[in-house]
CSV table of C-alpha atoms and ligand atoms in Angstrom, one decimal:
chain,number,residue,atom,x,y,z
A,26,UNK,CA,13.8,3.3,-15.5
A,27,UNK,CA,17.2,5.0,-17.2
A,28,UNK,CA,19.3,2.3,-15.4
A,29,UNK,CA,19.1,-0.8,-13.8
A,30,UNK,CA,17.7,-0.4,-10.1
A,31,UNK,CA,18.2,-3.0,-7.4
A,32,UNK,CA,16.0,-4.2,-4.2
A,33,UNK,CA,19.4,-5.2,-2.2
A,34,UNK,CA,17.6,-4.7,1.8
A,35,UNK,CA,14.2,-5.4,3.2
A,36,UNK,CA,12.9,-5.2,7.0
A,37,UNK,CA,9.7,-4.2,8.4
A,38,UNK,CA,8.4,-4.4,11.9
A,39,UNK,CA,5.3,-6.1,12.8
A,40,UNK,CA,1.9,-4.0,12.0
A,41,UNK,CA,-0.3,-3.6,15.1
A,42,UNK,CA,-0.5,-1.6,18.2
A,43,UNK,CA,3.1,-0.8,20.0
A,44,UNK,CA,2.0,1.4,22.6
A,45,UNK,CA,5.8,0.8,24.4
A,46,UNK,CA,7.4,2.3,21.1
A,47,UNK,CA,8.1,5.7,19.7
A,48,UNK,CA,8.0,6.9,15.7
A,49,UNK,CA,11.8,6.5,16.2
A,50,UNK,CA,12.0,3.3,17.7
A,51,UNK,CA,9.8,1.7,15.1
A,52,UNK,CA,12.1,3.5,12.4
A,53,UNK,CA,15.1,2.3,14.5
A,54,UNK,CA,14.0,-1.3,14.4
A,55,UNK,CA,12.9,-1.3,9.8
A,56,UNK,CA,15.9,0.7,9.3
A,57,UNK,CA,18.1,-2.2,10.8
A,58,UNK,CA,16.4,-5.2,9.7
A,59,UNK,CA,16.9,-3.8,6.1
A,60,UNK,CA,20.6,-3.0,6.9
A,61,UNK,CA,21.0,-6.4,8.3
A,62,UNK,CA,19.5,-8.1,5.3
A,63,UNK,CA,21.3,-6.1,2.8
A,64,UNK,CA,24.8,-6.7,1.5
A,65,UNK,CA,26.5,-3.3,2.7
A,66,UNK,CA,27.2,-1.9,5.8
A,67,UNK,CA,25.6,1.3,7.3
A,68,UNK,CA,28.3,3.6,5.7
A,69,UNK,CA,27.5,2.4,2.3
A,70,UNK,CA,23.6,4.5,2.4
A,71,UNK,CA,24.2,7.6,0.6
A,72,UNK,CA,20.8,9.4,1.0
A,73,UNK,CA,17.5,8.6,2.9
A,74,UNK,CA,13.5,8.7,2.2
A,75,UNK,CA,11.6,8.8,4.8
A,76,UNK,CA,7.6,8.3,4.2
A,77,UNK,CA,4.9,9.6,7.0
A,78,UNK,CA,1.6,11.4,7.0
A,79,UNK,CA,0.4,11.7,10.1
A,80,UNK,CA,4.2,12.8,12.4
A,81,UNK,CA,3.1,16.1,13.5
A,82,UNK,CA,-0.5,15.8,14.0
A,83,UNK,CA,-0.7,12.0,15.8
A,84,UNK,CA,3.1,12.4,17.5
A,85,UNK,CA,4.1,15.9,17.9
A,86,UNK,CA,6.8,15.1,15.9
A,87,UNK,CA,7.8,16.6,11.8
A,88,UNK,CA,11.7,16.8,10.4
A,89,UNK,CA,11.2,12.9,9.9
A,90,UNK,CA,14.0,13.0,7.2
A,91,UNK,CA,16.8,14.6,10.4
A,92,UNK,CA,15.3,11.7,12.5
A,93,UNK,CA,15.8,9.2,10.4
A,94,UNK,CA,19.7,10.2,9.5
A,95,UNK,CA,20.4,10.7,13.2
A,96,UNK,CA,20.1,6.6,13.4
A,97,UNK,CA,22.9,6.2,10.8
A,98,UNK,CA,26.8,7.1,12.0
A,99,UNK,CA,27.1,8.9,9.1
A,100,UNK,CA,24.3,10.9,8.9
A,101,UNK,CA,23.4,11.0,5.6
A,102,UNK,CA,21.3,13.5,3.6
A,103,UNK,CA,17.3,13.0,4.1
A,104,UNK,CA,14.0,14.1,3.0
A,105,UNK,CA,10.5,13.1,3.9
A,106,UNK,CA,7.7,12.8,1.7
A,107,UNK,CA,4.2,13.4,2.3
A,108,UNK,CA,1.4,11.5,0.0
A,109,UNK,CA,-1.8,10.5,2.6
A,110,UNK,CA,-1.7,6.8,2.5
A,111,UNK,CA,0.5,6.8,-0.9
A,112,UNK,CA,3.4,8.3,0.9
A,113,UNK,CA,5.7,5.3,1.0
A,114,UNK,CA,5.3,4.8,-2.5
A,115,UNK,CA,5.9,8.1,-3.4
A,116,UNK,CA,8.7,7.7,-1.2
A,117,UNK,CA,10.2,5.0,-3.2
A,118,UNK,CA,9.9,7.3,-6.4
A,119,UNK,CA,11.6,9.9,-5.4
A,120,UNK,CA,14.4,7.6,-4.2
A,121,UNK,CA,14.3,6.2,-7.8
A,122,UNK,CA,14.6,9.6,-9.4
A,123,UNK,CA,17.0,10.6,-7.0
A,124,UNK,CA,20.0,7.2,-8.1
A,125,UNK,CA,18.6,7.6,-11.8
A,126,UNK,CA,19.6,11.4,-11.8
A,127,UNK,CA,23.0,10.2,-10.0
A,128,UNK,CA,22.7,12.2,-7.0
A,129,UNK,CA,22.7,8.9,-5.0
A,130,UNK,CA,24.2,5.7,-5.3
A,131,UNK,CA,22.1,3.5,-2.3
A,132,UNK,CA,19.0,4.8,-1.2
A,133,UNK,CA,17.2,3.7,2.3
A,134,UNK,CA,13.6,4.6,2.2
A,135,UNK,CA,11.7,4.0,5.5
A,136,UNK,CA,8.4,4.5,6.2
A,137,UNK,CA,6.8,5.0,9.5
A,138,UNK,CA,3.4,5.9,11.1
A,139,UNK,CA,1.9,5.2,14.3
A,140,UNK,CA,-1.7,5.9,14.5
A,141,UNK,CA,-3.2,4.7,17.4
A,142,UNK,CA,-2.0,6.9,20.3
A,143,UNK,CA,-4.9,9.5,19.9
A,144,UNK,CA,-8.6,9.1,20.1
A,145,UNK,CA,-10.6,7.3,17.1
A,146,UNK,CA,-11.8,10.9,16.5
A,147,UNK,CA,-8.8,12.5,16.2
A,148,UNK,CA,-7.1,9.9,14.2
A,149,UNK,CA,-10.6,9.7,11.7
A,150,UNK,CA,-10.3,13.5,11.6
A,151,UNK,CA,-6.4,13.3,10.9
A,152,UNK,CA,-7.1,10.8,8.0
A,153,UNK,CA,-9.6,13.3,6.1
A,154,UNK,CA,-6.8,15.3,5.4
A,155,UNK,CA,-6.2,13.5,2.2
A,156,UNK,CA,-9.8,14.4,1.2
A,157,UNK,CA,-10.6,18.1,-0.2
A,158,UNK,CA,-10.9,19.8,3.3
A,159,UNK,CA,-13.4,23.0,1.1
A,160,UNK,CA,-15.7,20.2,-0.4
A,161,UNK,CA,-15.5,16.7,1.9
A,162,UNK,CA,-14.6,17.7,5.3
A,163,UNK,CA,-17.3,20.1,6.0
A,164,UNK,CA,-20.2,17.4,4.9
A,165,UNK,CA,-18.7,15.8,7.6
A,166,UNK,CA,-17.2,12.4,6.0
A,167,UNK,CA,-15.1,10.3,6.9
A,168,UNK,CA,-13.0,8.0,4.6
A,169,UNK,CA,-15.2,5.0,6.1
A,170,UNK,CA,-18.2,7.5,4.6
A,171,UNK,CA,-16.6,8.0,1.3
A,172,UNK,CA,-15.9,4.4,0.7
A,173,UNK,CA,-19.5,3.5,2.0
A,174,UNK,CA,-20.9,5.9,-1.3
A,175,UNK,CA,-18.6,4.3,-3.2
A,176,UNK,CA,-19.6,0.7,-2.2
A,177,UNK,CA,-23.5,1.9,-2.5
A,178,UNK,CA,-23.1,3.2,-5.7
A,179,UNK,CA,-20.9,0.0,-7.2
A,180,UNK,CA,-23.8,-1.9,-5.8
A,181,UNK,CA,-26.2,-0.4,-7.7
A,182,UNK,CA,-24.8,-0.1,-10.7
A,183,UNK,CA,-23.4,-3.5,-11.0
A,184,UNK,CA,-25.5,-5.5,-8.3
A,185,UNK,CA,-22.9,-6.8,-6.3
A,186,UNK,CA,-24.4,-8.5,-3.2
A,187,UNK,CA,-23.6,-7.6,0.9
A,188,UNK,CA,-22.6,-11.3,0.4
A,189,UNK,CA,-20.1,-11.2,-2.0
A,190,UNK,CA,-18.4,-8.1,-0.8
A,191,UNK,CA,-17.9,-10.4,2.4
A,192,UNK,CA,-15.4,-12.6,0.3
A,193,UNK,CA,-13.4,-9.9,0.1
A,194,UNK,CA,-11.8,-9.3,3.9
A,195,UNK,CA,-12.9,-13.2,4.3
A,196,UNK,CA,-9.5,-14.2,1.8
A,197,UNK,CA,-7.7,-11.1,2.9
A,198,UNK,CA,-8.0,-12.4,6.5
A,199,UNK,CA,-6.7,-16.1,5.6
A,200,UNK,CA,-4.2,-14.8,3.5
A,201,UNK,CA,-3.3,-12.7,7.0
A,202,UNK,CA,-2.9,-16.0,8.9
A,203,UNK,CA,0.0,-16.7,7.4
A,204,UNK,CA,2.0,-13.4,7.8
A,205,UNK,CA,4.1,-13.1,10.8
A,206,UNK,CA,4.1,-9.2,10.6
A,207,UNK,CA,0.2,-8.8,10.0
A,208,UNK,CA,-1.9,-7.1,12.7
A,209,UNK,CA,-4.7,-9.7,12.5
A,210,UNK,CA,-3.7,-13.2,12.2
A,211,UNK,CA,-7.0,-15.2,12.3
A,212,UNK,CA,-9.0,-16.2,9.9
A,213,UNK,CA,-12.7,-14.8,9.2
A,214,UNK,CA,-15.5,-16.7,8.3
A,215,UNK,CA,-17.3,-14.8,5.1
A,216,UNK,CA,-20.7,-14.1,7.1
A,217,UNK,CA,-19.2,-13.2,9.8
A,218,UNK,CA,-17.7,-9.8,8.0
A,219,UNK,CA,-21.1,-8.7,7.0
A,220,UNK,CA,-22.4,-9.5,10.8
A,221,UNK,CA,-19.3,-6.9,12.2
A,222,UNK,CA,-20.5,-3.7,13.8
A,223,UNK,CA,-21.8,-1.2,10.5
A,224,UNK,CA,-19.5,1.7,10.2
A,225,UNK,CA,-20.9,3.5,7.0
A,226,UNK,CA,-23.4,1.5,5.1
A,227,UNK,CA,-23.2,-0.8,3.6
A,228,UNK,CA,-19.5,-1.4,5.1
A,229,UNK,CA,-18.7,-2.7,8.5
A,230,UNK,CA,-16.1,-2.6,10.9
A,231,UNK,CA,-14.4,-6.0,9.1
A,232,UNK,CA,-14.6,-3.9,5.6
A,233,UNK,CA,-12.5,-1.6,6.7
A,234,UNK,CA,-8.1,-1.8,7.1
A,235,UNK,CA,-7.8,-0.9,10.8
A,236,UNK,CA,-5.6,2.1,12.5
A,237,UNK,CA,-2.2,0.7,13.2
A,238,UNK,CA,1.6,1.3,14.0
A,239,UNK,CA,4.3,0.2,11.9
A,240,UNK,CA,7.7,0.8,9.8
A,241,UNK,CA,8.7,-0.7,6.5
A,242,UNK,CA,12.4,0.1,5.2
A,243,UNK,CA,13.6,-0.8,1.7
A,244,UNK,CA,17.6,-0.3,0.6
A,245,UNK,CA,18.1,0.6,-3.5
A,246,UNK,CA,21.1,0.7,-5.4
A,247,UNK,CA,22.6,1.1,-8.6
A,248,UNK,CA,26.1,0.0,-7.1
A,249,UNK,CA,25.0,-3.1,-5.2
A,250,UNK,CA,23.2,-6.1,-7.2
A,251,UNK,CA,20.4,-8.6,-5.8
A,252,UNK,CA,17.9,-10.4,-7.8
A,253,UNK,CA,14.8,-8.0,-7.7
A,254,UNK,CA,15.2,-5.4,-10.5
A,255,UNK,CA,12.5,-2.3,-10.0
A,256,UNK,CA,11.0,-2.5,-13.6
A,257,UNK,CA,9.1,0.3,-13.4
A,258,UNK,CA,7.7,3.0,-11.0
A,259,UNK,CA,4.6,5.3,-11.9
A,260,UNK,CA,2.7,8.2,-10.3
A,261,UNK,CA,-0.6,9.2,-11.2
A,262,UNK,CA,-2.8,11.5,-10.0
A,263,UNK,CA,-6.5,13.0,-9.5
A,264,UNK,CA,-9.0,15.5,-8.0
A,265,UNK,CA,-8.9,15.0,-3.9
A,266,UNK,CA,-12.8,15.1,-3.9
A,267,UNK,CA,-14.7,12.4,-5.4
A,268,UNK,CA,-17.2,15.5,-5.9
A,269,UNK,CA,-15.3,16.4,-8.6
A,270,UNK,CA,-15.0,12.8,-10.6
A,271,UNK,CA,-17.3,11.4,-13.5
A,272,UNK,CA,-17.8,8.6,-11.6
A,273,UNK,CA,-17.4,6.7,-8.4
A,274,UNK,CA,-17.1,3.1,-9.6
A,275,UNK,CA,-13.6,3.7,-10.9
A,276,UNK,CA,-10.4,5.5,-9.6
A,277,UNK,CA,-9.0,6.9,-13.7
A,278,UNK,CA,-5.6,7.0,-11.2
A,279,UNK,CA,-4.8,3.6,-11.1
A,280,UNK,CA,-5.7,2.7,-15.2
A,281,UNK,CA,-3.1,5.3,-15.8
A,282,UNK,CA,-0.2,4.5,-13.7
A,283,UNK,CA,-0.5,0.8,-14.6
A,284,UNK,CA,-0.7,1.5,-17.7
A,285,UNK,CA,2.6,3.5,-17.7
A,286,UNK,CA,4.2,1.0,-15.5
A,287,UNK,CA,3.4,-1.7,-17.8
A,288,UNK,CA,4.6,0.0,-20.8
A,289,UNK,CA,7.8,1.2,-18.7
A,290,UNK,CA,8.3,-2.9,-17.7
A,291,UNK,CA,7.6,-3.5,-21.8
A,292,UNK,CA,5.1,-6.5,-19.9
A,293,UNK,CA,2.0,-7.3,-19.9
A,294,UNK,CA,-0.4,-7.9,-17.6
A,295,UNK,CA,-0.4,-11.6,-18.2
A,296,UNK,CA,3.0,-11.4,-16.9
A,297,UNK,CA,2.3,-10.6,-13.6
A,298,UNK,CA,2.7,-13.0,-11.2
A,299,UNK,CA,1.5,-11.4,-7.9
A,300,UNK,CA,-0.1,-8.4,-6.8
A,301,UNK,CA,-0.6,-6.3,-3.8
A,302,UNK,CA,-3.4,-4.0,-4.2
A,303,UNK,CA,-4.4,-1.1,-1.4
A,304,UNK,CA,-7.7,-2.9,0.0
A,305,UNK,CA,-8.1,0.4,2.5
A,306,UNK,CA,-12.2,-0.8,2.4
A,307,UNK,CA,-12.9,-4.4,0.9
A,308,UNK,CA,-15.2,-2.2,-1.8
A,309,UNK,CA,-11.9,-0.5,-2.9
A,310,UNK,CA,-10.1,-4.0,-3.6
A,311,UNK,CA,-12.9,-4.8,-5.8
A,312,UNK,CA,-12.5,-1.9,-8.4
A,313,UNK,CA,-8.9,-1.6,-8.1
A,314,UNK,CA,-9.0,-5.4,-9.8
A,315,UNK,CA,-11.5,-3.7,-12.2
A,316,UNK,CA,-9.0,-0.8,-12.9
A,317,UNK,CA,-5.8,-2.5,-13.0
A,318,UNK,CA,-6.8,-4.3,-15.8
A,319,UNK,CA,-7.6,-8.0,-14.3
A,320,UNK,CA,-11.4,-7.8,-14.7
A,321,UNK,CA,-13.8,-5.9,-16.5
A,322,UNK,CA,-16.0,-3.1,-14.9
A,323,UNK,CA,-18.0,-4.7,-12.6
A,324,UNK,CA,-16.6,-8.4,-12.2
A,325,UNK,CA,-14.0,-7.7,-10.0
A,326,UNK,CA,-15.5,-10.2,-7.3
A,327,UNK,CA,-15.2,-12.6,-9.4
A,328,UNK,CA,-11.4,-13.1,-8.8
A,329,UNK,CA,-12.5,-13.9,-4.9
A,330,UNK,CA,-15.5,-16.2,-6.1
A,331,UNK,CA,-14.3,-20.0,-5.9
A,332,UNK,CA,-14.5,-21.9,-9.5
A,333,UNK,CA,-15.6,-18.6,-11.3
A,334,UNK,CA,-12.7,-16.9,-12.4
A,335,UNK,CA,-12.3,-14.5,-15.0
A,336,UNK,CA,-11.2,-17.0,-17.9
A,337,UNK,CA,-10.2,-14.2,-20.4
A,338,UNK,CA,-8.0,-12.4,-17.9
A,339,UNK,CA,-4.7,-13.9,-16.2
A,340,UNK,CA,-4.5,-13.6,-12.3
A,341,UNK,CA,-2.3,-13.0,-9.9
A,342,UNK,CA,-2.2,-14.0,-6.4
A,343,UNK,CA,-4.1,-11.3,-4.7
A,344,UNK,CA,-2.7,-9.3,-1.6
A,345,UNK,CA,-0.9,-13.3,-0.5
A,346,UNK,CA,0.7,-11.3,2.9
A,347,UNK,CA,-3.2,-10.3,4.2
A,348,UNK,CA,-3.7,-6.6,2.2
A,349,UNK,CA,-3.7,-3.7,4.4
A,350,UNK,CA,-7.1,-5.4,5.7
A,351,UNK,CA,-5.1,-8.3,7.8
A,352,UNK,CA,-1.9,-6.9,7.9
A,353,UNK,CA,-2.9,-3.3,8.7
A,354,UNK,CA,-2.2,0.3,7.3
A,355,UNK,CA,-0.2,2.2,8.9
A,356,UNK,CA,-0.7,4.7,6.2
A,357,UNK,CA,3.2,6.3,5.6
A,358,UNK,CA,4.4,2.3,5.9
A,359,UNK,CA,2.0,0.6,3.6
A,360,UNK,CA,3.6,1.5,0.5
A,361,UNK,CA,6.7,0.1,1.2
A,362,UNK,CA,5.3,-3.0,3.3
A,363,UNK,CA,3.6,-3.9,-0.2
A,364,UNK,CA,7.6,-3.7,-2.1
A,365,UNK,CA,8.9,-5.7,1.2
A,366,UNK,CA,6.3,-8.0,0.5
A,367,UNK,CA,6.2,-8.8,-2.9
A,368,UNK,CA,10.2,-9.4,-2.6
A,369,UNK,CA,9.2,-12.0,-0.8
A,370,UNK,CA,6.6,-13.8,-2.9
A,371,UNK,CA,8.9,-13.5,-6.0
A,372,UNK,CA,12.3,-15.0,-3.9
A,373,UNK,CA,9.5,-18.2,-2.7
A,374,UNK,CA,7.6,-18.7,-5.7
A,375,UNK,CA,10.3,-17.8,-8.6
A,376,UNK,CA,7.9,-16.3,-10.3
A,377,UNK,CA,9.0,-13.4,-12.8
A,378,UNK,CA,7.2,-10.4,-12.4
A,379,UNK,CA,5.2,-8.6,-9.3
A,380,UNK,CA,3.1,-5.5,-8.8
A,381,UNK,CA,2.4,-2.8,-6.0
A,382,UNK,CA,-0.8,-0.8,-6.8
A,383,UNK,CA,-0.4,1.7,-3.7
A,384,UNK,CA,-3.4,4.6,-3.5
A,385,UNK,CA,-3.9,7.7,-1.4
A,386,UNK,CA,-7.0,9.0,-0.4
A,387,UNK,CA,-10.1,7.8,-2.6
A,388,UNK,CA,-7.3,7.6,-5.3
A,389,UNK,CA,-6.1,10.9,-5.8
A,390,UNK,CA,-2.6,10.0,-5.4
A,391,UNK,CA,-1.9,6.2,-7.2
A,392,UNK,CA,1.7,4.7,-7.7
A,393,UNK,CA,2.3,1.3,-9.5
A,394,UNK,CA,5.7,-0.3,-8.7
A,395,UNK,CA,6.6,-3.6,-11.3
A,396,UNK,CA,9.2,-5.9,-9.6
A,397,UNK,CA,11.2,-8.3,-11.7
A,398,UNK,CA,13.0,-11.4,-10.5
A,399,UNK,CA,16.2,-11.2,-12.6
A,400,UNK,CA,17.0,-15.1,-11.5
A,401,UNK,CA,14.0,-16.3,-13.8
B,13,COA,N1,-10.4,-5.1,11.2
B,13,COA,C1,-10.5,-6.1,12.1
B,13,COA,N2,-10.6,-5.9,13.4
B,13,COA,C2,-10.7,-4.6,13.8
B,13,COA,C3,-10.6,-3.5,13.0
B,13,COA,C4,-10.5,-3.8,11.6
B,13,COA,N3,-10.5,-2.8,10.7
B,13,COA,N4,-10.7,-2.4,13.7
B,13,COA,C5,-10.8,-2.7,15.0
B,13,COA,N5,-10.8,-4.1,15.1
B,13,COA,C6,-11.0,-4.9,16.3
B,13,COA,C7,-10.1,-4.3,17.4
B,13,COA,O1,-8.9,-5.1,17.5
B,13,COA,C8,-11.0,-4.5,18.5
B,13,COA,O2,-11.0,-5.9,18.9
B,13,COA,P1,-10.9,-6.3,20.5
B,13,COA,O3,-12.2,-5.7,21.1
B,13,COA,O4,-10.8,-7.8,20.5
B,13,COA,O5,-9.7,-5.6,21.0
B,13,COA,C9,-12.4,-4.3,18.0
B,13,COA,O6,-12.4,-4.6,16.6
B,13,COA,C10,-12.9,-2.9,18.2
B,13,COA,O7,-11.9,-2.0,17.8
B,13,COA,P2,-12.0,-0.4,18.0
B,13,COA,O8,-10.5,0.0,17.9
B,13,COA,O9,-12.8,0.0,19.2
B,13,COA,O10,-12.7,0.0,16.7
B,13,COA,P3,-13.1,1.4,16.3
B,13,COA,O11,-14.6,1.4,16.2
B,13,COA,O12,-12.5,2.5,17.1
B,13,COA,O13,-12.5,1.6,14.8
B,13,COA,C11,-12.8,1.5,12.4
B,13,COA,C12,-12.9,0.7,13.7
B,13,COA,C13,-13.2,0.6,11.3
B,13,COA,C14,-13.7,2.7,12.4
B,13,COA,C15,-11.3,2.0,12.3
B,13,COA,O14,-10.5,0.8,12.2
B,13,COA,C16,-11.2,2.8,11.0
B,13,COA,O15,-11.4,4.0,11.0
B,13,COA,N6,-10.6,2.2,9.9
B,13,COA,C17,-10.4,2.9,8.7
B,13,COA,C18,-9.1,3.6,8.7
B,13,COA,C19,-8.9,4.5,7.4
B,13,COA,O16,-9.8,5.2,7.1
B,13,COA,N7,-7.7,4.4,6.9
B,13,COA,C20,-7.4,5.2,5.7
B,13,COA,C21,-7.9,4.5,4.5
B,13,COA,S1,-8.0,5.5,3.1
């Protein structure tokens, strides 16, 4: 960062089904528990972000950025960004870029997506559109199917177990119970996940984040102060087909932009205190571990694995609010959910440092967000 970059507002409505609620009303409701919690006033928002994927195809509804200023007296200036299930991290770049180049002075970036008022079809169909649509779609995958190749092919290169990829949504699921805002609030024994309906072997329906509604609303400023600094903010990307990769068992997107963000934050990744990582398939939380630096290749179970962790490699809390597996992913709010969240577990804990590893499609887009707690 060129400048020091405050978190000063947070909201977020729960994540779940709200069949009785519109794009804008779930907007409506982020947008003004982030005002609320901020200290400025409506007036003082300069410029808007707006994240969403899916507005036109699941909602008849595009021109996010015109909806989104319409809720503010003042109407500010608005764009949307567009980045498959990276969006509302991407969103919270550009709104970095945007008060570093000084065209802005407080951001709001809001994120919204609501998924579940079409078919399962039409909503798995919608979701390929982050894949390659001349090489993936017409194989006929789905992201479930991508994720289960992936998962087959970690398992046989590395020999993890059906049973210890069950650990995964098992501590993503308690971590859930605790979270308010999370779409699934109970807690899952292990071999019960394995025992769930298959979707795309080896993964079953409790390996997978489920289809969901939900806004997420952050306010930054270089005007107003708080006590969570954005340390760094990185974009990296890769090819949209897994096709067209070396491997399968690594996404090159998410070494890079930690990487970057770590050298940006001048920390390292013993520093980091917690992390929210984009568990879209339990299989994916395992590598991204792997890849942002906190196990070797092929350990990255190990982290979920009572009495057997990684004694060369500092952890972090792992996704403490439930993941996108317990909380859910509404794919244009995750991104933001993760920054709402981690203000949260660096304001209880007092801990220094946090990071928001944010992925789109099978990591084509990646964007790694370092959060500092200046009061430490
Ligand atoms: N985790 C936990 N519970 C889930 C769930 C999930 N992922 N998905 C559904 N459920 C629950 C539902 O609440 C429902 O419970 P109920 O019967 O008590 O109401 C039950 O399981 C069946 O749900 P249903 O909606 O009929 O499931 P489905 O078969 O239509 O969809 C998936 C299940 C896994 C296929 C769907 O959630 C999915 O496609 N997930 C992946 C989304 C994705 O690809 N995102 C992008 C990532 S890159």
């Amino acid at each position: 960062m060129n400048q020091d970059i405050y978190l000063i507002g947070t909201g977020q409505t729960p994540f779940g089904e709200h069949w009785d609620k519109s794009l804008k009303n779930l907007m409506d409701e982020a947008v003004t528990a982030a005002i609320d919690d901020a200290p400025i006033n409506a007036l003082d928002i300069d410029f808007i972000v707006v994240s969403n994927m899916l507005g036109e195809r699941t909602n008849d509804q595009a021109h996010l950025g015109a909806m989104a200023s319409s809720l503010l007296p003042h109407r500010p200036p608005a764009l949307r960004t567009e980045a498959a299930c990276a969006s509302g991290s991407v969103a919270i770049h550009t709104a970095l870029s945007l008060l570093e180049s000084g065209r802005a002075e407080t951001i709001l970036v809001v994120g919204v997506e609501k998924m579940t008022d079409v078919s399962p079809d039409e909503i798995s169909a919608a979701l390929m559109g982050a894949a390659d649509s001349e090489k993936d779609i017409p194989s006929g995958l789905t992201f479930p199917g991508i994720f289960g190749l992936i998962a087959n092919r970690y398992m046989h290169e590395y020999g993890l177990t059906r049973e210890q990829l069950n650990l995964v949504s098992a501590c993503h699921h308690a971590n859930g119970v605790s979270n308010p805002n999370a779409q699934f609030r109970s807690a899952i024994p292990a071999e019960k996940i394995s025992q769930s309906p298959s979707v795309a072997d080896p993964l079953c329906l409790l390996d997978c984040s489920p289809i969901s509604d939900g806004a997420a609303a952050v306010i930054l400023s270089n005007k107003h102060e708080s006590h969570i600094r954005i340390a760094a903010s990185q974009i990296s990307t890769d090819t949209l087909s897994i096709t067209d990769r070396p491997t399968l068992t690594s996404f090159p997107a998410t070494k890079d932009a930690t990487d970057r963000a770590l050298e940006e934050a001048e920390i390292t990744r013993e520093d980091i205190a917690h992390l929210e990582t984009h568990d879209c398939f339990s299989i994916a939380a395992v590598i991204n571990l792997e890849d942002l630096g906190f196990a070797q290749p092929g350990t990255g179970i190990r982290l979920y694995e009572e009495g057997n962790r990684d004694s060369q490699i500092a952890a972090p809390t792992v996704n403490a609010s439930g993941g996108l597996k317990a909380c859910g992913h509404p794919v244009g709010a995750t991104g933001i959910k993760q920054i709402v969240d981690l203000t949260k577990q660096l304001t209880s804990s007092n801990k220094r440092y946090a990071l928001a590893h944010n992925f789109g499609g099978a990591g084509a887009t990646c964007c790694v967000h370092i959060l500092e707690n200046t009061n430490v």
